[in-house]
PDB file of C-alpha atoms in Angstrom:
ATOM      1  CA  UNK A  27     -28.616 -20.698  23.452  1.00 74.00           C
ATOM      2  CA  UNK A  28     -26.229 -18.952  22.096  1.00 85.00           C
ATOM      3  CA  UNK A  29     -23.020 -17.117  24.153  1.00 91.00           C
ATOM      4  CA  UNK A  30     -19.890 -15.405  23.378  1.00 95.00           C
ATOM      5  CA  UNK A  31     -17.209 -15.269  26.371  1.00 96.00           C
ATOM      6  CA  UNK A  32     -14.546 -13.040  26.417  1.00 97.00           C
ATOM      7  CA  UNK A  33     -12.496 -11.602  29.473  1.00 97.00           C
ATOM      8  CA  UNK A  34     -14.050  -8.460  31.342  1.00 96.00           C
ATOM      9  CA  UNK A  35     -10.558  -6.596  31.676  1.00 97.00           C
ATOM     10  CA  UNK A  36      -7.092  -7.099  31.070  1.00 98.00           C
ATOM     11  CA  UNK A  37      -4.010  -5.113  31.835  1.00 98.00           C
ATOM     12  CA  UNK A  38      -0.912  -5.044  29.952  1.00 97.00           C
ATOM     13  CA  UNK A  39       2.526  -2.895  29.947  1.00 97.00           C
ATOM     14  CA  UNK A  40       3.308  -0.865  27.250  1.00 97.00           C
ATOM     15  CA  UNK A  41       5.427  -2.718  24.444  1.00 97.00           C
ATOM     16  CA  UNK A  42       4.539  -5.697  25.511  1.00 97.00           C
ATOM     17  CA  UNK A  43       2.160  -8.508  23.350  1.00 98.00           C
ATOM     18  CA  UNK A  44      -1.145  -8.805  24.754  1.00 98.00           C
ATOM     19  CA  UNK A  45      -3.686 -11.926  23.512  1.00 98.00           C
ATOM     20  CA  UNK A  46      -7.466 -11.532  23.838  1.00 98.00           C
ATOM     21  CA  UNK A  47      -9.771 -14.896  23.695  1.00 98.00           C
ATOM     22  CA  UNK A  48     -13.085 -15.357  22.693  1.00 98.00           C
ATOM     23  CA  UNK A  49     -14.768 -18.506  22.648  1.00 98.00           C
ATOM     24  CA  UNK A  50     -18.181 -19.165  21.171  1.00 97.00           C
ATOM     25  CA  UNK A  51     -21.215 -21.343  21.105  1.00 95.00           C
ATOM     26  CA  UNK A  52     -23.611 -20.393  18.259  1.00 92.00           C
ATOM     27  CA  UNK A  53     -25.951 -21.536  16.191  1.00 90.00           C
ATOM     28  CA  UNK A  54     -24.001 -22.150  12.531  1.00 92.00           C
ATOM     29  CA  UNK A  55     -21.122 -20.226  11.993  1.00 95.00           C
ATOM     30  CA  UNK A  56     -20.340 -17.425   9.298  1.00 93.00           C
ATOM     31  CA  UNK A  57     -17.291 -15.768  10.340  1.00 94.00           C
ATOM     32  CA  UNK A  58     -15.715 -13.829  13.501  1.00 96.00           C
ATOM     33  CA  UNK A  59     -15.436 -10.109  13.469  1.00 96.00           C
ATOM     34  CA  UNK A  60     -12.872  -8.513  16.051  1.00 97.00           C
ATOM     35  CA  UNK A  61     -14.017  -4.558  16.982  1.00 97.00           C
ATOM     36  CA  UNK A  62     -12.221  -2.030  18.565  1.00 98.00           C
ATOM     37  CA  UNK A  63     -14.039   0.472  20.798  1.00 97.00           C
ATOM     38  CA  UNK A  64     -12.325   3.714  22.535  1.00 97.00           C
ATOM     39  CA  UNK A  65     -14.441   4.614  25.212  1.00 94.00           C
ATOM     40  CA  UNK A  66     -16.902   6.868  24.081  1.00 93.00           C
ATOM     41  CA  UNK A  67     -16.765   5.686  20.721  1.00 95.00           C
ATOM     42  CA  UNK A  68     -18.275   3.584  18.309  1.00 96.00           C
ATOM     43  CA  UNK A  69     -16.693   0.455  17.256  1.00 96.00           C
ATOM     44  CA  UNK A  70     -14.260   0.141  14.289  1.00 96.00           C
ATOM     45  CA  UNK A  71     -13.338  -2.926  12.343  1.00 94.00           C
ATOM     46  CA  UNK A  72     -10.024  -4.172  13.264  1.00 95.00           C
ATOM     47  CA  UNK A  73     -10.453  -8.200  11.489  1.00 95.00           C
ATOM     48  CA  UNK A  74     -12.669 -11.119  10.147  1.00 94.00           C
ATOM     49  CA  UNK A  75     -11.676 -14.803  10.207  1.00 96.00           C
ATOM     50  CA  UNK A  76     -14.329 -17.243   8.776  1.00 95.00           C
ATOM     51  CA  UNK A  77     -10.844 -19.782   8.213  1.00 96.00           C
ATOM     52  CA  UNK A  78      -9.013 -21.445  10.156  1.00 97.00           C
ATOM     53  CA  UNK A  79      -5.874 -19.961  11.074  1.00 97.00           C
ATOM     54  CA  UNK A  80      -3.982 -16.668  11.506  1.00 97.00           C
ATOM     55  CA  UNK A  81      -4.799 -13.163  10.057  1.00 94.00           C
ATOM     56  CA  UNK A  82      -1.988 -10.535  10.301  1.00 94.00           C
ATOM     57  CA  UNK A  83      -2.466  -6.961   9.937  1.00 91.00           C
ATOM     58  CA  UNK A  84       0.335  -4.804  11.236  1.00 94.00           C
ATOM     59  CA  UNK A  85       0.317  -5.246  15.090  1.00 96.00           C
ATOM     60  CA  UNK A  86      -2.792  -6.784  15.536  1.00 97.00           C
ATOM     61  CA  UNK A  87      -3.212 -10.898  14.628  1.00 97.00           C
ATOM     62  CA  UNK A  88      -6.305 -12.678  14.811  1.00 98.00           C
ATOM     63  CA  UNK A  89      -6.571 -16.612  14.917  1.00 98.00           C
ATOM     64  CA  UNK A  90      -9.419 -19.065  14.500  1.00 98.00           C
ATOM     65  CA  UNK A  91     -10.042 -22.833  15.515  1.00 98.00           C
ATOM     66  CA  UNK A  92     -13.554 -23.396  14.399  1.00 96.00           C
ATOM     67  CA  UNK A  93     -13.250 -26.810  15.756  1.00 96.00           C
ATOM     68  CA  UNK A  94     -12.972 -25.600  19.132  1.00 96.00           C
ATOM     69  CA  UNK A  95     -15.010 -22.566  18.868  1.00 96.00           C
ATOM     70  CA  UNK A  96     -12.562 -20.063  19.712  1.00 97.00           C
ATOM     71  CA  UNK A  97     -10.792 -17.316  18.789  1.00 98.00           C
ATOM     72  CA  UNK A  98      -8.114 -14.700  19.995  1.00 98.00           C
ATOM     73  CA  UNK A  99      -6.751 -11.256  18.950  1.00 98.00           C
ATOM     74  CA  UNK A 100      -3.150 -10.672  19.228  1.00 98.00           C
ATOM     75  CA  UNK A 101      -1.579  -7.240  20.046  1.00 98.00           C
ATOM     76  CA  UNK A 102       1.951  -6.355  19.413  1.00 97.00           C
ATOM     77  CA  UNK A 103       4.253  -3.865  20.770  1.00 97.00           C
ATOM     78  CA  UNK A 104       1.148  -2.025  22.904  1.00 98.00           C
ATOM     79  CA  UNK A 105       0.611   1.694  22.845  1.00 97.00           C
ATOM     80  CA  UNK A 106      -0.762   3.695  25.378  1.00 97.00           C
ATOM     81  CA  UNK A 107      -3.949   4.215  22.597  1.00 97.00           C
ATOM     82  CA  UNK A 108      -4.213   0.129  22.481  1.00 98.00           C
ATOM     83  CA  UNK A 109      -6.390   1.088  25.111  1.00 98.00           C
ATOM     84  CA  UNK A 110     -10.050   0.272  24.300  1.00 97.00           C
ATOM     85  CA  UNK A 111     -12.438  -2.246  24.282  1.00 97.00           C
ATOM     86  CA  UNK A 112     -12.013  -5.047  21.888  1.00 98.00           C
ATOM     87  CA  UNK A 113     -15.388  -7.166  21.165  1.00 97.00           C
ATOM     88  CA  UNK A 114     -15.401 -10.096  19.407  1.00 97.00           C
ATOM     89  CA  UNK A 115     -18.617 -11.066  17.302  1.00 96.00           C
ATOM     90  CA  UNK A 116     -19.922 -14.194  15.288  1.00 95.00           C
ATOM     91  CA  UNK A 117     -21.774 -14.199  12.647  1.00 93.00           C
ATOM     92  CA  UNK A 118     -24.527 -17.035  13.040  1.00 90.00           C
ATOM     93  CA  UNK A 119     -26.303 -19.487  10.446  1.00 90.00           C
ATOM     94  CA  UNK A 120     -29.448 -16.501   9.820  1.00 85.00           C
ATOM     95  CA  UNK A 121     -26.254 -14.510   9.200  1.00 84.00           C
ATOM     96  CA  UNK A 122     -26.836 -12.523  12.458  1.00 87.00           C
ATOM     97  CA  UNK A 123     -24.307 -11.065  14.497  1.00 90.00           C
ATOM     98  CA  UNK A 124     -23.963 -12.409  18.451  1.00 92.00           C
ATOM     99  CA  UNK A 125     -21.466  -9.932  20.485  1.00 95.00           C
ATOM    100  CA  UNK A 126     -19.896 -10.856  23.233  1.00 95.00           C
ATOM    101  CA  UNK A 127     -19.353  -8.011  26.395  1.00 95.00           C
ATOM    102  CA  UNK A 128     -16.101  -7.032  25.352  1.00 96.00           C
ATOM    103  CA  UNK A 129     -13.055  -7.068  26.893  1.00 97.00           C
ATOM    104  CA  UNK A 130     -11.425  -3.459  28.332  1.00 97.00           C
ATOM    105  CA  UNK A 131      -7.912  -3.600  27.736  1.00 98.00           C
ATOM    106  CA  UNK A 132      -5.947  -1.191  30.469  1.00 98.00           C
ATOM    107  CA  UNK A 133      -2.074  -0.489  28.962  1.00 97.00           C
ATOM    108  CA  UNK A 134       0.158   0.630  31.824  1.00 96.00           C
ATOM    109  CA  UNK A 135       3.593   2.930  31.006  1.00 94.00           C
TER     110      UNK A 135
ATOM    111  CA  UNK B  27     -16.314  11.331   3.881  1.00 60.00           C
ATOM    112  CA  UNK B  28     -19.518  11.226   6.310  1.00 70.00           C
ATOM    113  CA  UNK B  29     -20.175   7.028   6.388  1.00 92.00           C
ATOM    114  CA  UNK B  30     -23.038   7.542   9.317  1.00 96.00           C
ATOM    115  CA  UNK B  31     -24.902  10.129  10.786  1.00 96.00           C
ATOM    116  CA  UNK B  32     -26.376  10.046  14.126  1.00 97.00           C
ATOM    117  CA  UNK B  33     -28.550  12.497  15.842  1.00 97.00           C
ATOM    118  CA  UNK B  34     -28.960  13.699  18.887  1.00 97.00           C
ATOM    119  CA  UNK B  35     -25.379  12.626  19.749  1.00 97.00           C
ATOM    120  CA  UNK B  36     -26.946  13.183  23.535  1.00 97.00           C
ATOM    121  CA  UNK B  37     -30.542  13.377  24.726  1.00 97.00           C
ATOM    122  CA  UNK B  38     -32.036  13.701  28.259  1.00 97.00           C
ATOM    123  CA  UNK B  39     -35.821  12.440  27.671  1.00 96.00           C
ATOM    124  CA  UNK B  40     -39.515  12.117  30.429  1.00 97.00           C
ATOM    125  CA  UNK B  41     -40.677   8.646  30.608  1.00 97.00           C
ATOM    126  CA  UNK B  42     -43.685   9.012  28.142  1.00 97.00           C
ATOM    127  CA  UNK B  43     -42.189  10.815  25.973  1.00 97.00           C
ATOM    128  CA  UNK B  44     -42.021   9.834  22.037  1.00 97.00           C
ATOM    129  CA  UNK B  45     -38.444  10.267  20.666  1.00 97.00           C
ATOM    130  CA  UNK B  46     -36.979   9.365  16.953  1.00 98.00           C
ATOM    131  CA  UNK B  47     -33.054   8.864  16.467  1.00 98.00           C
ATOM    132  CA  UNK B  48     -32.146   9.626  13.188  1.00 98.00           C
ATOM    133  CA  UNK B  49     -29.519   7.739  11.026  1.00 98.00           C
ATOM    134  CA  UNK B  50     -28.067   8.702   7.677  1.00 97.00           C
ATOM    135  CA  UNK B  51     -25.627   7.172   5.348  1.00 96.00           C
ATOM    136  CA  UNK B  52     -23.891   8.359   2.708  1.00 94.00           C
ATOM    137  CA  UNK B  53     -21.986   4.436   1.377  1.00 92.00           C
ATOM    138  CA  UNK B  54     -25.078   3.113  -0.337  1.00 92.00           C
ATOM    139  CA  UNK B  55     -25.127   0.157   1.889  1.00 93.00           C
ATOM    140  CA  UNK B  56     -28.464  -1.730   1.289  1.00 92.00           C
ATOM    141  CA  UNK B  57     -28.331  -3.258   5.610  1.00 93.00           C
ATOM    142  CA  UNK B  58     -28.734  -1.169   8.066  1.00 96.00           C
ATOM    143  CA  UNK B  59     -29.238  -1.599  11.658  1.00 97.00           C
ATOM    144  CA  UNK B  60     -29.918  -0.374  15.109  1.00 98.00           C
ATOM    145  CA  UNK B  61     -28.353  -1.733  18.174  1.00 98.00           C
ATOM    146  CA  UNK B  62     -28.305  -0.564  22.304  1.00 98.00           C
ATOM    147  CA  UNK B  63     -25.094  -1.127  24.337  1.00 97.00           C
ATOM    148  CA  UNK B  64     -25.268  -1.433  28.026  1.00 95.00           C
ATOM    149  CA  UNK B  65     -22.792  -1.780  30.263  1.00 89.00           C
ATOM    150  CA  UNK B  66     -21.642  -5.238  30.802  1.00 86.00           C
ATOM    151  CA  UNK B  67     -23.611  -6.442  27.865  1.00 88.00           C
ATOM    152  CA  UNK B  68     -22.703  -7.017  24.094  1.00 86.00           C
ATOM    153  CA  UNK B  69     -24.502  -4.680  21.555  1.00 93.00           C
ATOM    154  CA  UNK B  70     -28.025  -6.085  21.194  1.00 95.00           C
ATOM    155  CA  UNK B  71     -29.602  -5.249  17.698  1.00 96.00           C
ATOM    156  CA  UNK B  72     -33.027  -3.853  18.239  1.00 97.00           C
ATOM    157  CA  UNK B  73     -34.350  -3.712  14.576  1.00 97.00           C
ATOM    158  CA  UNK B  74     -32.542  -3.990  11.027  1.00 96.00           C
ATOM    159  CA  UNK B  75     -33.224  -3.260   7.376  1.00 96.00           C
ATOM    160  CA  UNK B  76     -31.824  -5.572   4.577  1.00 92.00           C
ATOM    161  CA  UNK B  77     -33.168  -3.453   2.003  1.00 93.00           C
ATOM    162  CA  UNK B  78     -35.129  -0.128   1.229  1.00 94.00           C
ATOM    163  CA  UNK B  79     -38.794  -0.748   1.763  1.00 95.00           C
ATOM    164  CA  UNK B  80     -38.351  -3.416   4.403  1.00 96.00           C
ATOM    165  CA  UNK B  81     -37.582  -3.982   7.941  1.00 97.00           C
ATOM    166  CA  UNK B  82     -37.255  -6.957  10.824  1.00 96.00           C
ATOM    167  CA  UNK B  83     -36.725  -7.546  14.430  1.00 96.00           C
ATOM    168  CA  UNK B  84     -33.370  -7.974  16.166  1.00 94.00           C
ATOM    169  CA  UNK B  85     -33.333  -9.597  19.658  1.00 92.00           C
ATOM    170  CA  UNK B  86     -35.037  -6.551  21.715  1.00 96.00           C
ATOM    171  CA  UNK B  87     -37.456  -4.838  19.441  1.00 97.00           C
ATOM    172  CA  UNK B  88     -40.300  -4.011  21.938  1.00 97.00           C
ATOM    173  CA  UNK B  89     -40.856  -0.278  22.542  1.00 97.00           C
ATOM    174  CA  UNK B  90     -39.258   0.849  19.544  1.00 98.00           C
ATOM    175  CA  UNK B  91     -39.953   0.832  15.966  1.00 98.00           C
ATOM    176  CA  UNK B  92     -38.140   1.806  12.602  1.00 98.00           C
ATOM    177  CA  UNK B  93     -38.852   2.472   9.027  1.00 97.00           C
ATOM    178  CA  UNK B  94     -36.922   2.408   5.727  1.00 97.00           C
ATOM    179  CA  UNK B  95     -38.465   4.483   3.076  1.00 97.00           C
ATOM    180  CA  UNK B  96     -35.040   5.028   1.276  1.00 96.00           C
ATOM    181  CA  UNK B  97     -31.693   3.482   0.986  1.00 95.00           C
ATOM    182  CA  UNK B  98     -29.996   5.999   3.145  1.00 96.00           C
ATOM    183  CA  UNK B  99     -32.235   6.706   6.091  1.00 97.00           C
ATOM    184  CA  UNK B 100     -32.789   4.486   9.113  1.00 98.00           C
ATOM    185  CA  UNK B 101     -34.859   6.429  11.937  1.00 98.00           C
ATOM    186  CA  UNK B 102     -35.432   4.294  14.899  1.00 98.00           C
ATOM    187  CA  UNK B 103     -38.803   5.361  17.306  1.00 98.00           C
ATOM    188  CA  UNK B 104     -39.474   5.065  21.033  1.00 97.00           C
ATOM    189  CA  UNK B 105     -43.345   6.032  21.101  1.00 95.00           C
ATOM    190  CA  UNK B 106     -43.329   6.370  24.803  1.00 97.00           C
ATOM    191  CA  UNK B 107     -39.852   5.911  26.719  1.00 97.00           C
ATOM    192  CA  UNK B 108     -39.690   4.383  29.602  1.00 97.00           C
ATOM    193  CA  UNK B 109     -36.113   4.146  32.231  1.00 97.00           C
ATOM    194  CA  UNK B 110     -34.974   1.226  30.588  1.00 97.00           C
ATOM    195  CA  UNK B 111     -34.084   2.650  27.660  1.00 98.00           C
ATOM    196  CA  UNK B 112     -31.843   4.391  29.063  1.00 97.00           C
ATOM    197  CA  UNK B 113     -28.786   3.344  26.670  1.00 97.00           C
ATOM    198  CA  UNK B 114     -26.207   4.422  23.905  1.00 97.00           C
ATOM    199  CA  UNK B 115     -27.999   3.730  20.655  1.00 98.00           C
ATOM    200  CA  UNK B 116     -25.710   3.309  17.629  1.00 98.00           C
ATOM    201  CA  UNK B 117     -26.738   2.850  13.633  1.00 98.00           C
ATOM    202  CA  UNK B 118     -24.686   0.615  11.319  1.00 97.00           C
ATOM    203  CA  UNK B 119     -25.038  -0.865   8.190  1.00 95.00           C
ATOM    204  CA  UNK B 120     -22.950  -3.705   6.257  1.00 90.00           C
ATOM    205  CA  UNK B 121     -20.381  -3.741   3.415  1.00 72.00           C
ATOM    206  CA  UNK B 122     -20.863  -6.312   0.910  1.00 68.00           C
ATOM    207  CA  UNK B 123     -18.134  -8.071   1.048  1.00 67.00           C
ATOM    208  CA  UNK B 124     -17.356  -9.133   4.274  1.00 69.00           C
ATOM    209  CA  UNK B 125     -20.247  -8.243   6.383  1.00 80.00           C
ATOM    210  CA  UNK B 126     -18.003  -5.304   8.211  1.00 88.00           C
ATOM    211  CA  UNK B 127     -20.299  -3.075  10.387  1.00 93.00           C
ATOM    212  CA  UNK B 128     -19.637   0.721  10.093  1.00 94.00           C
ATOM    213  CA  UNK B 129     -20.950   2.427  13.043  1.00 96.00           C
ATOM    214  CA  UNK B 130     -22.641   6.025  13.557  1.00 97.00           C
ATOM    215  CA  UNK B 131     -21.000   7.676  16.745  1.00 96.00           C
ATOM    216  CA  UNK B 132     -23.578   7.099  18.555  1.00 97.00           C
ATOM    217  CA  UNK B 133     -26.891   8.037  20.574  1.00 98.00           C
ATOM    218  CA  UNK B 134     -26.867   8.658  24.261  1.00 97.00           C
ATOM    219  CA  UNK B 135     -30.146   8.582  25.571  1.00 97.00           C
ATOM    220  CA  UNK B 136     -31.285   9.283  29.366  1.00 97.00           C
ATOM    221  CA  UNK B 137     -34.980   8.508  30.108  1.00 97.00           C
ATOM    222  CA  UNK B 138     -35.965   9.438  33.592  1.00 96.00           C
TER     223      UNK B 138
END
């Protein structure tokens, strides 16, 4: 079958770096999509890897290791409104998108 | 710039009851889809549209149904709603160069 783990909940202080994993098992692989998602919101497009390697954009960084089926978003210098949901998703071989839970990130002062 | 519409935003609906959540977009996007989020789960898609005239179903299609008789609306039916479809419904569709989702806000729906 195919799965997408990703922590439940993390808690971080503000200013501080945060990193969010995500490791998959999927059927063919087409790319990894990182979402954010206030609560009570939809989601919004924070990154896509379908490479190797790191993505930088601002304070958020997302890295890929296809070989190891796994990825992680990287925050930066937290705010208190870094705190959402962040969802990782890969796209499989039929091009479909598997989510995973999501991860609720708590920032603290 | 509108992107998606949703609507109801928030619905309180008797099992047995028919229901139809619309979704509207304004990009041109030829994709669209409908997905359920639950707590503790990922999003699930229900039913999707690659193209105007066509439709197919996602990983939880029973109970509901869509159509796609033009490029920008997606409505998405429950013919008779039962408890477990109790969920936040949203509507996205796909840019074409990355596969980014835009999301509608969202539809809660409450089927007792």
């Amino acid at each position: 079958g195919q799965n997408i783990d990703q922590p439940t909940e993390m808690t971080a202080t503000e200013g501080a770096i945060v990193q969010i994993n995500c490791t998959y098992q999927t059927s063919g692989f087409n790319g990894l999509f990182w979402y954010q998602q206030h609560a009570g919101e939809a989601p919004t497009f924070l990154s896509y890897n379908v490479l190797d390697g790191l993505e930088e954009k601002g304070r958020f960084s997302s890295f890929l290791s296809r070989s190891k089926g796994y990825s992680y978003l990287l925050l930066k210098e937290l705010q208190m409104k870094d705190s959402a949901s962040y969802l990782c998703a890969v796209r499989d071989s039929n091009y479909q998108l598997i989510w995973g839970a999501g991860t609720k990130l708590i920032i603290k002062p | 710039t509108a992107g998606i519409t949703q609507a109801p935003t928030s619905q309180i609906l008797a099992a047995g009851r028919s229901m139809t959540l619309r979704c509207t977009q304004d990009m041109r996007h030829n994709a669209m889809y409908w997905y359920r989020q639950d707590l503790g789960l990922g999003l699930r898609l229900i039913h999707y549209s690659n193209t105007a005239g066509t439709t197919g179903k996602g990983e939880v299609p029973d109970g509901y149904s869509v159509s796609r008789a033009n490029t920008d609306d997606f409505p998405l039916t429950l013919a008779s709603a039962v408890p477990s479809q109790t969920s936040v419904y949203f509507c996205a569709s796909t840019g074409r160069d990355t596969g980014e989702l835009f999301f509608g806000e969202g539809s809660r729906l409450t089927v007792l």
